[in-house]
XYZ file of C-alpha atoms in Angstrom:
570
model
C 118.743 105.075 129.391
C 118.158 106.611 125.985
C 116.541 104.323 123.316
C 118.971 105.050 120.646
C 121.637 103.025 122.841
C 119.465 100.267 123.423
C 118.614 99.535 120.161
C 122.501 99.744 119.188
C 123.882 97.644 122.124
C 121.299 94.488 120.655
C 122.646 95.081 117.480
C 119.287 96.340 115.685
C 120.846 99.410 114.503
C 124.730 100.566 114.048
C 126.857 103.876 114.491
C 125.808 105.476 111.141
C 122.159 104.362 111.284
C 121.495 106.026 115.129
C 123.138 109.249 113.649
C 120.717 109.268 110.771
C 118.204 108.819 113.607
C 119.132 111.537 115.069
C 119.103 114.305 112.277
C 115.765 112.751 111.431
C 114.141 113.492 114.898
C 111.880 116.587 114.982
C 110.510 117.985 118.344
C 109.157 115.780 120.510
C 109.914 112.440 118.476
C 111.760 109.669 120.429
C 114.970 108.477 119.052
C 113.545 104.974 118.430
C 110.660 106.148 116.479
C 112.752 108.138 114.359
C 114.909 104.933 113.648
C 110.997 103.427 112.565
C 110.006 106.225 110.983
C 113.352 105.970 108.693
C 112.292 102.152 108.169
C 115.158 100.507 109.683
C 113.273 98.415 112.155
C 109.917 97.992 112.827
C 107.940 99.111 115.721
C 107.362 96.104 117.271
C 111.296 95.219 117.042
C 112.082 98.224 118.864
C 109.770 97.949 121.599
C 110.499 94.768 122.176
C 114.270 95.438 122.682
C 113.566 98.341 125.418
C 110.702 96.213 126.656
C 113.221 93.589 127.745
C 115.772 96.136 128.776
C 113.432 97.734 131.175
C 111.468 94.758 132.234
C 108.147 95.469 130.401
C 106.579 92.866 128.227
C 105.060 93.202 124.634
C 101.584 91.943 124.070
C 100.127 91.505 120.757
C 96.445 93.038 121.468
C 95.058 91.432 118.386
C 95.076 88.265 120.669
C 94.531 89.520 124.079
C 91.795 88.998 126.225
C 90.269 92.694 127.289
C 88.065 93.270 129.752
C 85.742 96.419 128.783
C 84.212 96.699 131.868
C 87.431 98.479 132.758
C 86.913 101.505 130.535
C 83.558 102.744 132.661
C 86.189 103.894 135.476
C 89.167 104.395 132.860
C 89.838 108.127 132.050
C 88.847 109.079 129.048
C 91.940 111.969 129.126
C 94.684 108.888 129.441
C 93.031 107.112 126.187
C 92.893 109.893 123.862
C 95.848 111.861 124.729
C 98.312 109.564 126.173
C 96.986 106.302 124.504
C 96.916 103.985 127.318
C 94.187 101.497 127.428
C 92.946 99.376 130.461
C 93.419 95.557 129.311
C 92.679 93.645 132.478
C 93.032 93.514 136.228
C 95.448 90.866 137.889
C 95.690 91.114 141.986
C 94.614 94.189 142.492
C 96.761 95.997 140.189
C 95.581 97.291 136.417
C 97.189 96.220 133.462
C 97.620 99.135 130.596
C 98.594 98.931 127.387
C 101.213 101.950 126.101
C 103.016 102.376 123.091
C 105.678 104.458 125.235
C 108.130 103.114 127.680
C 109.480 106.594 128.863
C 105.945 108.597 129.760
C 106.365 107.184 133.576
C 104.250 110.603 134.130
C 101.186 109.570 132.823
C 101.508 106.339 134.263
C 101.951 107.580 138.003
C 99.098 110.315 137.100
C 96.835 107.513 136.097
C 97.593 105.286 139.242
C 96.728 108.189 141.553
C 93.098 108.903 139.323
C 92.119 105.315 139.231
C 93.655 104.618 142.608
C 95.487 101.301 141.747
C 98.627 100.233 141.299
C 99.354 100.451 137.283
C 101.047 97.462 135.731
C 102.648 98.734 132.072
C 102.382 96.547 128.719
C 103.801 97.626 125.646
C 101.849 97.411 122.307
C 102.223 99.301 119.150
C 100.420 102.592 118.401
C 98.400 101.764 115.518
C 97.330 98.855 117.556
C 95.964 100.687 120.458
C 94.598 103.377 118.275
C 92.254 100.431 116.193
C 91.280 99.393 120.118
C 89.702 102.918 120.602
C 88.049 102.902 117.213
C 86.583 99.853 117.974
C 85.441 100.006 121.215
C 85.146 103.743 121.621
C 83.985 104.405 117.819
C 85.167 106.716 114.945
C 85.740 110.210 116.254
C 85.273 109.777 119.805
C 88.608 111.542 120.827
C 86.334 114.889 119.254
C 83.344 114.252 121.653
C 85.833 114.172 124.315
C 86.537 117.466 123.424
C 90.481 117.166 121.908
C 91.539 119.600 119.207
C 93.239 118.789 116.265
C 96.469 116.535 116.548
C 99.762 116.753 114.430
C 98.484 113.708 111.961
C 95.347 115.274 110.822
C 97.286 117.500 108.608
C 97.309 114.043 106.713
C 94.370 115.572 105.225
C 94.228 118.399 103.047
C 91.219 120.245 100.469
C 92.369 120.940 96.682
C 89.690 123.388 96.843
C 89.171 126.687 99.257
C 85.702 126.086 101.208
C 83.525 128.634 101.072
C 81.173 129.341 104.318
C 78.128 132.041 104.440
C 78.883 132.899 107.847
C 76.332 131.460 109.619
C 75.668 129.961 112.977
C 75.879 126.528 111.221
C 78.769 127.116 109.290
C 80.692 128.200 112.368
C 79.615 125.515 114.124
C 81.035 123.428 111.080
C 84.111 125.359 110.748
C 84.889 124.457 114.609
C 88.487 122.493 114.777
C 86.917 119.404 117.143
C 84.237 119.368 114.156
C 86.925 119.300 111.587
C 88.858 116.765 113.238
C 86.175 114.395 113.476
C 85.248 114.517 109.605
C 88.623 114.061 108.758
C 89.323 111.163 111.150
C 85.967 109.830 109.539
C 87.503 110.024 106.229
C 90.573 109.068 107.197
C 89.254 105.679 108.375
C 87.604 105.064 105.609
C 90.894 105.557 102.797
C 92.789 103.223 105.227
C 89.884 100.201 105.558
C 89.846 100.449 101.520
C 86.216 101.440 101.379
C 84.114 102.473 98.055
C 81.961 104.476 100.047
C 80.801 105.857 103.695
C 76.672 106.039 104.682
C 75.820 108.235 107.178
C 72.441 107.882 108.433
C 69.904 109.980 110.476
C 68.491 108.095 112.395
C 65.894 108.051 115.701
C 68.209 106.500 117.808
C 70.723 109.253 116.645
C 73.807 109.373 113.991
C 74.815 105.383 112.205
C 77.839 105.253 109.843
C 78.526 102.563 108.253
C 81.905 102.010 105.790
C 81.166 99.607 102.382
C 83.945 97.188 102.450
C 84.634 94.561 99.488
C 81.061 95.412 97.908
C 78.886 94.789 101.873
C 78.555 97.346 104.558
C 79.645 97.063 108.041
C 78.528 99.191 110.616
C 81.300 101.539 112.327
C 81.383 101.783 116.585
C 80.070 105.504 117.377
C 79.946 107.081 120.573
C 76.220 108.006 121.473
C 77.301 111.589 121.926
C 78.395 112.035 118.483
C 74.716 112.655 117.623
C 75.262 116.023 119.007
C 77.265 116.554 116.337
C 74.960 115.415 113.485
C 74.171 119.102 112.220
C 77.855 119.987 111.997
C 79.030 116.653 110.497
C 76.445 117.293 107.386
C 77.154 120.894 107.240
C 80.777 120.581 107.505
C 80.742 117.671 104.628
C 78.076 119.775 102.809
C 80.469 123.223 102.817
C 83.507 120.955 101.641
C 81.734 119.645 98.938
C 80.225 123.417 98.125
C 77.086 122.450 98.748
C 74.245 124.375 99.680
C 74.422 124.014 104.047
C 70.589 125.833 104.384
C 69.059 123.352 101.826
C 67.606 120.524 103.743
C 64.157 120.235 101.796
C 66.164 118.511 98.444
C 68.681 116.500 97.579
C 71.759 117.961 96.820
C 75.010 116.416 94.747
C 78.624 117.312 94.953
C 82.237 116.628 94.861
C 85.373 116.450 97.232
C 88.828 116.740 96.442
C 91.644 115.543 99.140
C 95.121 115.134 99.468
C 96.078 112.424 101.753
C 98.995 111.166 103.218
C 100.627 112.768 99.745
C 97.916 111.221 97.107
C 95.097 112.783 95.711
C 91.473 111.617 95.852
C 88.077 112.444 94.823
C 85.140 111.867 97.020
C 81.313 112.048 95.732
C 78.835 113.442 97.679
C 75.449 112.732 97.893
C 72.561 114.217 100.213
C 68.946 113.128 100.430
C 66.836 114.281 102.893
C 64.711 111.722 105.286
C 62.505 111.548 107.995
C 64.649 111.868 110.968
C 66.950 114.442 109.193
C 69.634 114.252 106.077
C 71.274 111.258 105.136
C 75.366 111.157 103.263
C 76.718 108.793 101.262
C 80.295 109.246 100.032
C 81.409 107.331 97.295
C 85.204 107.423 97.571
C 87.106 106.922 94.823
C 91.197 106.579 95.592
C 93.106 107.073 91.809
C 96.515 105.465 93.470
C 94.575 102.296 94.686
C 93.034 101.503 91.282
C 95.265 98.945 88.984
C 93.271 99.349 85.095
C 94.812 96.210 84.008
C 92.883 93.278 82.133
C 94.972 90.927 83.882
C 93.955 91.880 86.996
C 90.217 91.489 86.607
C 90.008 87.965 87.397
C 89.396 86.747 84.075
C 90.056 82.994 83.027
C 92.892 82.887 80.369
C 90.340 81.814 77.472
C 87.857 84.460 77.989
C 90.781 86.722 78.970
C 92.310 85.588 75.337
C 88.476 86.338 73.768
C 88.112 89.357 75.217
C 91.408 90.805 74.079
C 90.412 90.111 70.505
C 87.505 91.854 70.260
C 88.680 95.538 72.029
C 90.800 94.996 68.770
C 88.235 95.045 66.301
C 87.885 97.596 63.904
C 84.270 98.972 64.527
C 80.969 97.421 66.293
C 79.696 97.868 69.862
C 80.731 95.913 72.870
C 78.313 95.880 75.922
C 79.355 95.723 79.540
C 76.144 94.869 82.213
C 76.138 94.615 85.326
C 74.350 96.374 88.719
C 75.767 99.603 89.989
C 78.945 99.132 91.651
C 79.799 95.484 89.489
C 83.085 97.016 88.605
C 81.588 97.910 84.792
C 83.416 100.972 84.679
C 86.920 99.528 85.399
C 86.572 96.555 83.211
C 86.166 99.093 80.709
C 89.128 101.435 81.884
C 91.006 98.225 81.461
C 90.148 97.719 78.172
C 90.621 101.470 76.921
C 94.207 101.210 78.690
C 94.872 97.946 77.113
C 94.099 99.466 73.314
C 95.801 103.045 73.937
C 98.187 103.710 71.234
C 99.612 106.980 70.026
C 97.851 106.193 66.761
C 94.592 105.882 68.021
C 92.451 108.267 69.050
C 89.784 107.772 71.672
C 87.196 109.793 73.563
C 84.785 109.445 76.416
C 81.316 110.490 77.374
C 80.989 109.903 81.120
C 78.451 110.709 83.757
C 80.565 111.404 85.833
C 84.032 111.099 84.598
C 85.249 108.407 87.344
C 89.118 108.755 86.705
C 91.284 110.630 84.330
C 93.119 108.267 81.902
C 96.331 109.444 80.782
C 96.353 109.730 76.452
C 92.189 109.460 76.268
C 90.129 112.561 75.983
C 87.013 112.381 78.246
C 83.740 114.580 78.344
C 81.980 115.148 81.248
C 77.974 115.286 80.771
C 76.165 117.933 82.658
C 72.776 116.646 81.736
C 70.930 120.324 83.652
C 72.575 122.582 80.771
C 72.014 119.953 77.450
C 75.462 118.258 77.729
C 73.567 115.035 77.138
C 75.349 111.730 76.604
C 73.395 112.051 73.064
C 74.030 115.488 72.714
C 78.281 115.105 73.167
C 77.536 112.032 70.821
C 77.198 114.102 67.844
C 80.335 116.378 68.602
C 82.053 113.370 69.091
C 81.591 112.199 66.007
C 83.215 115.229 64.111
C 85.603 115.151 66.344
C 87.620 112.016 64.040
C 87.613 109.343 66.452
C 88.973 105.864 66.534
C 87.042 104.114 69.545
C 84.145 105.785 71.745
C 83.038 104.932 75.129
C 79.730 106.609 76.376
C 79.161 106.095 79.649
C 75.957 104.317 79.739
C 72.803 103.880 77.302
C 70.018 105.072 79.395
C 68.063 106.133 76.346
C 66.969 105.683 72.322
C 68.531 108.820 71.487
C 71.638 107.336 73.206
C 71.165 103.933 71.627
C 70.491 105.355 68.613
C 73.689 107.295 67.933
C 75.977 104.556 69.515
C 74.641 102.285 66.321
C 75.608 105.227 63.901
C 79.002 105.424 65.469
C 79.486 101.732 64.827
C 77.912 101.656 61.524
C 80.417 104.170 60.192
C 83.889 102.446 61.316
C 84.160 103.423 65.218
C 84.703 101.094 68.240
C 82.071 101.762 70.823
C 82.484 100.616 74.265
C 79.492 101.245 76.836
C 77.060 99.774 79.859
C 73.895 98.748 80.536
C 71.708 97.933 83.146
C 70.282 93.861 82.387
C 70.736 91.152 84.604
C 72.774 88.925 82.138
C 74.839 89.398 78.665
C 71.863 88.275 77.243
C 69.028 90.652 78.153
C 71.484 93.351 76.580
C 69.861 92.788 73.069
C 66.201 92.473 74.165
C 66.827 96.060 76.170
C 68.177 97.771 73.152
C 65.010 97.029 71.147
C 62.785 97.461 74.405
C 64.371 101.311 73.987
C 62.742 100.989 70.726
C 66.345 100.090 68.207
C 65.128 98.048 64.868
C 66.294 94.218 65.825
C 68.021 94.200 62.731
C 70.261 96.914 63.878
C 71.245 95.745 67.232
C 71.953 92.150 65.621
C 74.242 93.727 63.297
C 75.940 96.072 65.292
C 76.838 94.558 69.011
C 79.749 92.084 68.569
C 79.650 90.749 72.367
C 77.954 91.688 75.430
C 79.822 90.920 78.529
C 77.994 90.371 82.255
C 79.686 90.968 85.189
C 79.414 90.557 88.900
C 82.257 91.334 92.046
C 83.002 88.427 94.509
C 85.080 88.910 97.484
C 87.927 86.825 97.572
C 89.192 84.798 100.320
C 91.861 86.151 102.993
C 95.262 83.927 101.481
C 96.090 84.441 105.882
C 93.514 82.792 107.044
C 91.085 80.777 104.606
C 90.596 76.902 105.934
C 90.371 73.866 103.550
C 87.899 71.580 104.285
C 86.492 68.641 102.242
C 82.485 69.176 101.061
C 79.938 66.638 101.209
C 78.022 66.837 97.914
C 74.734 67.097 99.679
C 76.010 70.216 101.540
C 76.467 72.094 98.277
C 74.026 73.806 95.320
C 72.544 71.429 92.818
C 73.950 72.957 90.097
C 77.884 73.089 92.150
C 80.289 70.667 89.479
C 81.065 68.214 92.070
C 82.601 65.913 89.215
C 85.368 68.647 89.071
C 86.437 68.367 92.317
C 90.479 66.200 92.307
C 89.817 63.152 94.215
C 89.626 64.222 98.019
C 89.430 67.735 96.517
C 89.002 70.768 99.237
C 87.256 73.833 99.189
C 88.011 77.019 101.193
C 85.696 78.915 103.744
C 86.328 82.540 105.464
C 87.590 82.377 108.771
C 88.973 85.878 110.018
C 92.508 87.004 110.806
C 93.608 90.297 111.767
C 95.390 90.737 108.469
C 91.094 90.768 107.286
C 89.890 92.742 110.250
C 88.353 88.976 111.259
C 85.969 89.404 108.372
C 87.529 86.163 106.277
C 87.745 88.087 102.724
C 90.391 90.867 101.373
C 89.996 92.163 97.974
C 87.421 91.500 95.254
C 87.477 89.747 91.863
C 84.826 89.507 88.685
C 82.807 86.776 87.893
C 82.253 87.187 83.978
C 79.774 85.936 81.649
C 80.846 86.809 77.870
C 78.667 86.424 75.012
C 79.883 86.656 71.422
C 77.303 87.889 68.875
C 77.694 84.622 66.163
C 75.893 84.149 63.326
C 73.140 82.125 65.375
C 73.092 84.730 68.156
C 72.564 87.518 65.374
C 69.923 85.753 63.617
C 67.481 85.177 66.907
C 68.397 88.755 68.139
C 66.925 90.355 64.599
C 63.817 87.634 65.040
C 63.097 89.515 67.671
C 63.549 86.207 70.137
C 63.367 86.653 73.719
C 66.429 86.859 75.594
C 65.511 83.440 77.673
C 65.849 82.086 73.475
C 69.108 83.963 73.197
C 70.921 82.682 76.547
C 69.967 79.173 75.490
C 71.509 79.418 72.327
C 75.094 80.741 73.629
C 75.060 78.299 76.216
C 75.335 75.819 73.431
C 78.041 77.214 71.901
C 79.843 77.065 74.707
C 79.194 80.840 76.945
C 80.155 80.057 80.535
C 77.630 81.955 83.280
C 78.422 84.146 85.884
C 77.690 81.394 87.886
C 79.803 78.666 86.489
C 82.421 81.472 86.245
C 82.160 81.462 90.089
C 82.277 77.879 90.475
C 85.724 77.854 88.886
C 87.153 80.552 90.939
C 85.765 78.624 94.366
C 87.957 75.495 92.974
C 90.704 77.239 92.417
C 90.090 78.492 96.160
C 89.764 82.119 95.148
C 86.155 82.415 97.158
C 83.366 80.694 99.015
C 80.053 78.893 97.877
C 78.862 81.232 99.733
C 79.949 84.362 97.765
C 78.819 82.613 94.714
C 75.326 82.316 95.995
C 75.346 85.706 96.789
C 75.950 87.608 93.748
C 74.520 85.034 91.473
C 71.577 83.328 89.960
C 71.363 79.335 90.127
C 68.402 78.133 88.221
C 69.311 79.936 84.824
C 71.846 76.618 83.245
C 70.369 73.851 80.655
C 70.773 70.966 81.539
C 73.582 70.257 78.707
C 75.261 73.526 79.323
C 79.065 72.845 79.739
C 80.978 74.497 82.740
């Protein structure tokens, strides 16, 4: 019976939708995935209708019980090319999950090489395919040997490699070595992760994917540490990297089409003791949203904030760790000032994304193109606002004042623990006090929290004993609930989706600027913003665990609790 007509006959499709079907097949695609593939039904839909036609059930495998034991005597040819996948064994006979009705084949083939009677479930494809990922491990399908598959062409290089035609690079260039860096990859642009490790280690090859700001270790076949030389040397020849140097570390940059969208991976190799280690920070430009709104800021800071990206000249300060989400709060703020009549340039190391109506600068720091060197150009080059990268230095420091101090905007980062150790590390660099209390207008501090799965989070009701001293209990609604991280398969069962900023601004006033040019320690200066009313990172996180946007936990995390006066007001 042909799946196009059962899908009709129970009214999931009509007439002119099967013929669309139809035209839309290509060779070897069934009928009813072309009718998914067009988006008229899901999968699940449709193989639940031929399920029930041909007397097969559906099983979501996200709640199944499955017994791994089974895949020690479970071919490893019938999970990678057919995707079937043992599940459990009931009288005697094996039950096997399949995303395909029709391949009776495979089935009978697989009764007579396990030598038991085969009992068929149906289950969706991406399902089974995150089974063997996670209890098989990234890549495994390449140990076992298998060649590139149709989907891999979901990954494509911008740039023509280059290889020296070596015994490494041909043992890099091989297609099951290929495959497995691109399912690698792949993986990672579908979890949503900022960036991949992978580790040499005794034990052999450990890759681990950085999820919402924490890493999680990835499943990985044992054998794949056969592999380790051609994994490095294949990433190393895509990023045009030097595939013989193993003595230094090496820096370099990826560009990739996939699935249709373009983005730029950054490649960095150190060498260590049991061999070279990767990290890949990947950076997706259709996944980022540079909007101020969606930061996470309150509406009164948000309101704050606003006003001064508008001001005419001075420097505002953005501080945080690396990876705090500095960079994209000021993105945000670049975006949110863009006008045709204003003209605005960037000094970046490196130049994260390309912003559409800004002209940016990359520094190459090994030929001169210093962040202080590009200054200077800059400055004849009649700008409105600036943003340099980061202050790492005086020279640095020292030209950011001069921008301000003749009418420009200047928007940068440093590297302090709070908004106020900004102005106690400018004159640490060696800046007069008097001109970094003249000059910065407002410093903001920053920190990323994950937020709470909206599937899955469970409201319970605190006792006050079980939370930090410093937690504003008071502000809790009578009977008031808080939220903790449970785990869903919407989350991957890890409780949190999605990250948002904590934020800690602090506006240079008249007091501020007076301590800062006494030269005041930046304990003095903290204490004196509190008191006019600066909200912490941490009391910034207490609001957004209220509002159940993340734990206590998270909070605690990212933050610092015994920093608050005792009068400071949440």
């Amino acid at each position: 019976m042909e799946a196009g007509e059962i899908l009709l006959r129970r009214g999931l499709i009509d007439e002119r939708q099967l013929e669309l079907a139809r035209r839309a097949q290509t060779g070897g695609t069934r009928l009813d995935e072309a009718v998914v593939q067009l988006g008229l039904i899901t999968e699940e839909q449709a193989l639940r209708a031929i399920g029930e036609e041909l007397g097969l059930k559906y099983i979501d495998l996200s709640e199944a019980e499955i017994d791994l034991s089974l895949l020690g005597v479970f071919p490893a040819k019938a999970i990678y090319r057919e995707s079937l996948f043992p599940i459990t064994q009931q009288n005697g006979c094996l039950v096997v999950a399949t995303c395909d009705p029709f391949n009776l084949y495979s089935l009978d083939e697989l009764a007579s090489a396990t030598g038991k009677s085969i009992v068929p479930v149906l289950a969706g494809r991406a399902e089974i395919g995150k089974l063997i990922k996670t209890h098989l491990g990234v890549g495994s399908e390449t140990v076992e040997g298998l060649l590139a598959q149709a989907h891999d062409e979901t990954v494509e290089l911008l740039e023509q490699v280059e290889t020296d035609g070596s015994e490494l690079s041909k043992m890099a260039e091989e297609p099951s070595v290929v495959r497995l860096v691109n399912e690698i990859l792949l993986e990672a642009i579908e979890l949503r992760a900022s960036d991949i490790h992978i580790e040499s280690e005794q034990a052999g090859l450990r890759i681990r994917y950085r999820l919402d700001g924490v890493l999680h270790p990835q499943p990985v076949p044992p054998e794949i540490s056969r592999f380790q030389a051609a994994i490095i040397s294949r990433l190393k020849i895509m990023a045009r990297l030097n595939i013989a140097e193993r003595r230094l570390p090496q820096d370099g940059r990826i560009q990739l089409k996939v699935s249709g969208r373009e983005v730029d991976v950054r490649v960095s190799v150190i060498p260590m003791i049991h061999g070279e280690g990767i990290v890949l920070r990947i950076l997706d430009k259709s996944s980022m949203d540079y909007s101020l709104s969606s930061l996470g800021m309150g509406e009164d800071l948000h309101a704050v904030f606003r006003e001064l990206i508008r001001l005419p000249h001075g420097i505002i300060l953005v501080t945080g760790p690396t990876g705090s989400g500095k960079t994209t709060t000021l993105y945000s703020a670049l975006r949110e000032i863009r006008t045709p009549a204003t003209k605005i340039i960037t000094t970046e190391d490196p130049v994260e994304y390309q912003l559409e109506g800004i002209s940016q600068i990359q520094v190459h720091t090994k030929i001169g193109l210093t962040f202080g060197n590009t200054l200077r150009s800059i400055l004849r080059h009649d700008p409105d606002v600036i943003l340099i990268g980061e202050i790492r230095d005086l020279e640095t420091a020292e030209h950011a004042i001069q921008a301000s101090l003749t009418g420009h905007l200047v928007f940068s980062t440093l590297h302090t623990n709070d908004a106020a150790g900004a102005y106690t590390r400018l004159v640490d660099m060696g800046v007069e006090p008097f001109l970094v209390s003249s000059t910065v207008e407002a410093v903001m501090a920053q920190r990323l929290v994950r937020t709470l799965c909206r599937e899955c989070r469970q409201a319970y009701h605190p006792a006050q004993e079980d939370l930090p001293d410093d937690f504003p209990f008071d502000e809790l609604a009578s009977g008031g609930k808080l939220y903790r991280a449970v785990g869903c398969r919407a989350c991957r069962n890890v409780g949190y989706r999605g990250r948002i900023g904590l934020f800690e601004l602090l506006v240079t006033t008249n007091r501020i600027r007076q301590i800062a040019h006494e030269r005041s320690s930046s304990w003095s200066i903290k204490q004196a913003a509190l008191a006019q009313g600066m909200r912490t990172l941490r009391q910034d996180g207490w609001r957004k665990v209220i509002a159940g946007k993340t734990t206590v936990e998270e909070v605690v995390r990212v933050t610092k609790g015994n920093d608050l006066v005792s009068d400071a007001p949440v």
